[in-house]
């Protein structure tokens, strides 16, 4: 029996940048000044959040994910986080209302590798010290904030109504994870 492969990150190819807890620190396009962090600015058209949004509807259907590089860890984390964001958005009828909530949702605290309750502990290595823990927290806070804002732009139509082709994934759990 053949198993369908998940989509992997194109950022794994020729990656030689910084990592934190085994995950790549990738360039990021940020539209908001509130999404500041250690990610270098993105010089190309697409970043890891764009890639995660693009592959989300295919990857969310899988129960397992084979990591092929440090960028795959970020892709897997963002896939689980996008699913969580869509579940949050189901509570709101309109884009404006969801946008306000998701901005705050993206700023909330979260668990990191090595802390109890971190859902993806099998994927990420524990931080080697306080500096790496702070680096992970800062980078993933920036990723989460930017991703939450982009999810709202994607899952609602131009007139502010929920897009049923995205909201139908609110019940899907990537790798059986409910939150990250």
Short mmCIF file of C-alpha atoms in Angstrom, two decimals:
data_model
loop_
_atom_site.label_atom_id
_atom_site.label_comp_id
_atom_site.label_asym_id
_atom_site.label_seq_id
_atom_site.Cartn_x
_atom_site.Cartn_y
_atom_site.Cartn_z
CA UNK A 1 0.00 0.00 0.00
CA UNK A 2 1.40 3.39 -1.00
CA UNK A 3 1.03 6.39 1.24
CA UNK A 4 0.47 9.81 -0.31
CA UNK A 5 3.33 12.15 0.57
CA UNK A 6 2.66 15.49 2.20
CA UNK A 7 3.89 18.71 0.65
CA UNK A 8 7.26 19.77 2.00
CA UNK A 9 8.73 23.22 2.22
CA UNK A 10 10.69 24.55 -0.73
CA UNK A 11 12.77 26.50 1.80
CA UNK A 12 14.55 23.23 2.75
CA UNK A 13 16.49 23.38 -0.52
CA UNK A 14 19.93 24.88 0.03
CA UNK A 15 19.00 26.10 3.53
CA UNK A 16 22.06 27.31 5.44
CA UNK A 17 20.59 29.90 7.79
CA UNK A 18 19.93 30.08 11.51
CA UNK A 19 17.84 27.55 13.40
CA UNK A 20 16.16 27.53 16.78
CA UNK A 21 15.14 24.24 18.43
CA UNK A 22 15.78 22.57 15.06
CA UNK A 23 13.41 24.89 13.16
CA UNK A 24 14.61 27.25 10.45
CA UNK A 25 14.43 31.01 11.03
CA UNK A 26 13.14 32.00 7.61
CA UNK A 27 12.57 35.41 6.01
CA UNK A 28 9.09 36.82 6.55
CA UNK A 29 6.97 39.41 4.79
CA UNK A 30 5.34 41.56 7.43
CA UNK A 31 2.68 44.11 6.63
CA UNK A 32 2.14 45.19 10.20
CA UNK A 33 4.62 46.95 12.46
CA UNK A 34 3.11 44.88 15.31
CA UNK A 35 4.67 41.72 13.87
CA UNK A 36 8.25 42.58 14.77
CA UNK A 37 10.70 39.85 15.57
CA UNK A 38 13.97 38.15 14.63
CA UNK A 39 12.86 37.00 11.15
CA UNK A 40 14.87 38.62 8.38
CA UNK A 41 12.81 40.60 5.84
CA UNK A 42 11.68 38.56 2.84
CA UNK A 43 13.22 39.62 -0.47
CA UNK A 44 11.10 37.31 -2.66
CA UNK A 45 7.42 37.15 -3.54
CA UNK A 46 6.55 34.33 -1.14
CA UNK A 47 7.50 33.43 2.41
CA UNK A 48 6.88 30.45 4.69
CA UNK A 49 3.44 31.74 5.75
CA UNK A 50 2.38 31.98 2.09
CA UNK A 51 3.67 28.46 1.52
CA UNK A 52 1.83 27.12 4.60
CA UNK A 53 -1.41 28.78 3.44
CA UNK A 54 -0.92 27.39 -0.07
CA UNK A 55 -0.34 23.80 1.08
CA UNK A 56 -2.74 23.90 4.05
CA UNK A 57 -5.79 22.35 2.41
CA UNK A 58 -3.75 19.37 1.21
CA UNK A 59 -1.48 18.90 4.23
CA UNK A 60 -4.24 19.20 6.85
CA UNK A 61 -5.68 15.91 5.60
CA UNK A 62 -2.64 13.94 6.76
CA UNK A 63 -2.25 12.24 10.12
CA UNK A 64 1.54 12.16 9.95
CA UNK A 65 4.28 14.39 8.61
CA UNK A 66 7.79 13.26 7.70
CA UNK A 67 10.21 16.12 8.34
CA UNK A 68 12.83 16.53 5.62
CA UNK A 69 14.53 19.67 6.87
CA UNK A 70 14.34 22.57 9.31
CA UNK A 71 11.83 24.49 7.18
CA UNK A 72 9.43 21.52 7.36
CA UNK A 73 9.20 22.01 11.12
CA UNK A 74 7.98 25.56 10.56
CA UNK A 75 5.57 24.37 7.83
CA UNK A 76 4.11 21.65 10.08
CA UNK A 77 3.74 24.08 13.00
CA UNK A 78 2.04 26.68 10.80
CA UNK A 79 -0.30 24.07 9.31
CA UNK A 80 -1.50 23.12 12.79
CA UNK A 81 -1.72 26.80 13.75
CA UNK A 82 -3.74 27.72 10.64
CA UNK A 83 -6.24 24.98 11.53
CA UNK A 84 -6.48 26.47 15.02
CA UNK A 85 -7.00 29.97 13.55
CA UNK A 86 -9.79 28.76 11.25
CA UNK A 87 -11.51 27.15 14.25
CA UNK A 88 -11.28 30.52 16.04
CA UNK A 89 -12.70 32.35 13.02
CA UNK A 90 -15.81 30.14 12.99
CA UNK A 91 -16.99 32.09 16.04
CA UNK A 92 -17.38 35.26 13.95
CA UNK A 93 -19.76 36.07 11.11
CA UNK A 94 -17.77 38.90 9.58
CA UNK A 95 -14.23 39.70 8.56
CA UNK A 96 -13.93 42.91 10.62
CA UNK A 97 -15.00 41.22 13.83
CA UNK A 98 -12.70 38.24 13.19
CA UNK A 99 -9.80 40.52 12.30
CA UNK A 100 -9.93 42.28 15.67
CA UNK A 101 -10.09 38.99 17.53
CA UNK A 102 -7.36 37.30 15.47
CA UNK A 103 -4.98 40.20 16.02
CA UNK A 104 -5.27 39.57 19.78
CA UNK A 105 -5.23 35.80 19.24
CA UNK A 106 -1.90 36.07 17.39
CA UNK A 107 -0.38 37.96 20.33
CA UNK A 108 -1.37 35.40 22.99
CA UNK A 109 1.21 33.39 24.87
CA UNK A 110 2.01 29.82 23.82
CA UNK A 111 4.06 26.82 24.88
CA UNK A 112 7.53 26.21 23.46
CA UNK A 113 9.62 23.01 23.22
CA UNK A 114 10.71 21.78 26.62
CA UNK A 115 7.61 23.14 28.39
CA UNK A 116 4.82 20.87 29.54
CA UNK A 117 1.86 20.91 27.19
CA UNK A 118 3.81 21.68 24.01
CA UNK A 119 1.89 19.60 21.45
CA UNK A 120 4.71 19.08 18.93
CA UNK A 121 7.45 17.98 21.34
CA UNK A 122 8.38 15.01 19.14
CA UNK A 123 9.32 17.31 16.27
CA UNK A 124 11.32 20.09 17.90
CA UNK A 125 14.43 19.76 20.02
CA UNK A 126 14.48 21.33 23.47
CA UNK A 127 16.21 24.71 23.69
CA UNK A 128 19.86 24.45 24.72
CA UNK A 129 19.55 27.50 26.97
CA UNK A 130 17.62 30.62 27.79
CA UNK A 131 18.86 32.40 24.65
CA UNK A 132 17.55 29.73 22.31
CA UNK A 133 14.24 29.58 24.19
CA UNK A 134 13.86 33.36 23.83
CA UNK A 135 14.80 33.14 20.15
CA UNK A 136 12.18 30.43 19.53
CA UNK A 137 9.50 32.35 21.41
CA UNK A 138 10.24 35.62 19.57
CA UNK A 139 10.35 34.04 16.10
CA UNK A 140 7.25 31.93 16.56
CA UNK A 141 5.36 34.84 18.12
CA UNK A 142 6.16 36.84 14.99
CA UNK A 143 5.07 33.92 12.78
CA UNK A 144 1.84 33.41 14.71
CA UNK A 145 0.91 37.11 14.63
CA UNK A 146 1.55 37.42 10.88
CA UNK A 147 -0.18 34.11 10.11
CA UNK A 148 -3.30 34.99 12.13
CA UNK A 149 -3.74 38.21 10.15
CA UNK A 150 -3.24 36.46 6.81
CA UNK A 151 -5.70 33.71 7.73
CA UNK A 152 -8.43 36.33 8.18
CA UNK A 153 -7.64 37.82 4.77
CA UNK A 154 -7.84 34.37 3.18
CA UNK A 155 -10.81 32.69 4.87
CA UNK A 156 -13.22 35.57 4.37
CA UNK A 157 -14.46 36.73 0.96
CA UNK A 158 -13.94 40.27 -0.34
CA UNK A 159 -17.36 41.29 0.99
CA UNK A 160 -16.47 40.04 4.49
CA UNK A 161 -18.45 36.81 4.55
CA UNK A 162 -17.00 33.42 5.55
CA UNK A 163 -15.58 31.45 2.61
CA UNK A 164 -17.15 28.00 2.86
CA UNK A 165 -14.25 26.43 0.96
CA UNK A 166 -11.93 27.38 3.82
CA UNK A 167 -14.30 27.10 6.75
CA UNK A 168 -15.05 23.48 5.93
CA UNK A 169 -11.53 22.71 7.24
CA UNK A 170 -12.41 23.99 10.73
CA UNK A 171 -13.20 20.47 11.86
CA UNK A 172 -9.97 18.97 10.49
CA UNK A 173 -7.08 18.34 12.84
CA UNK A 174 -3.61 18.20 11.39
CA UNK A 175 -1.87 15.20 12.99
CA UNK A 176 -4.73 15.11 15.55
CA UNK A 177 -3.53 18.39 17.11
CA UNK A 178 -6.15 20.77 18.44
CA UNK A 179 -3.80 23.60 19.39
CA UNK A 180 -0.15 24.60 19.21
#
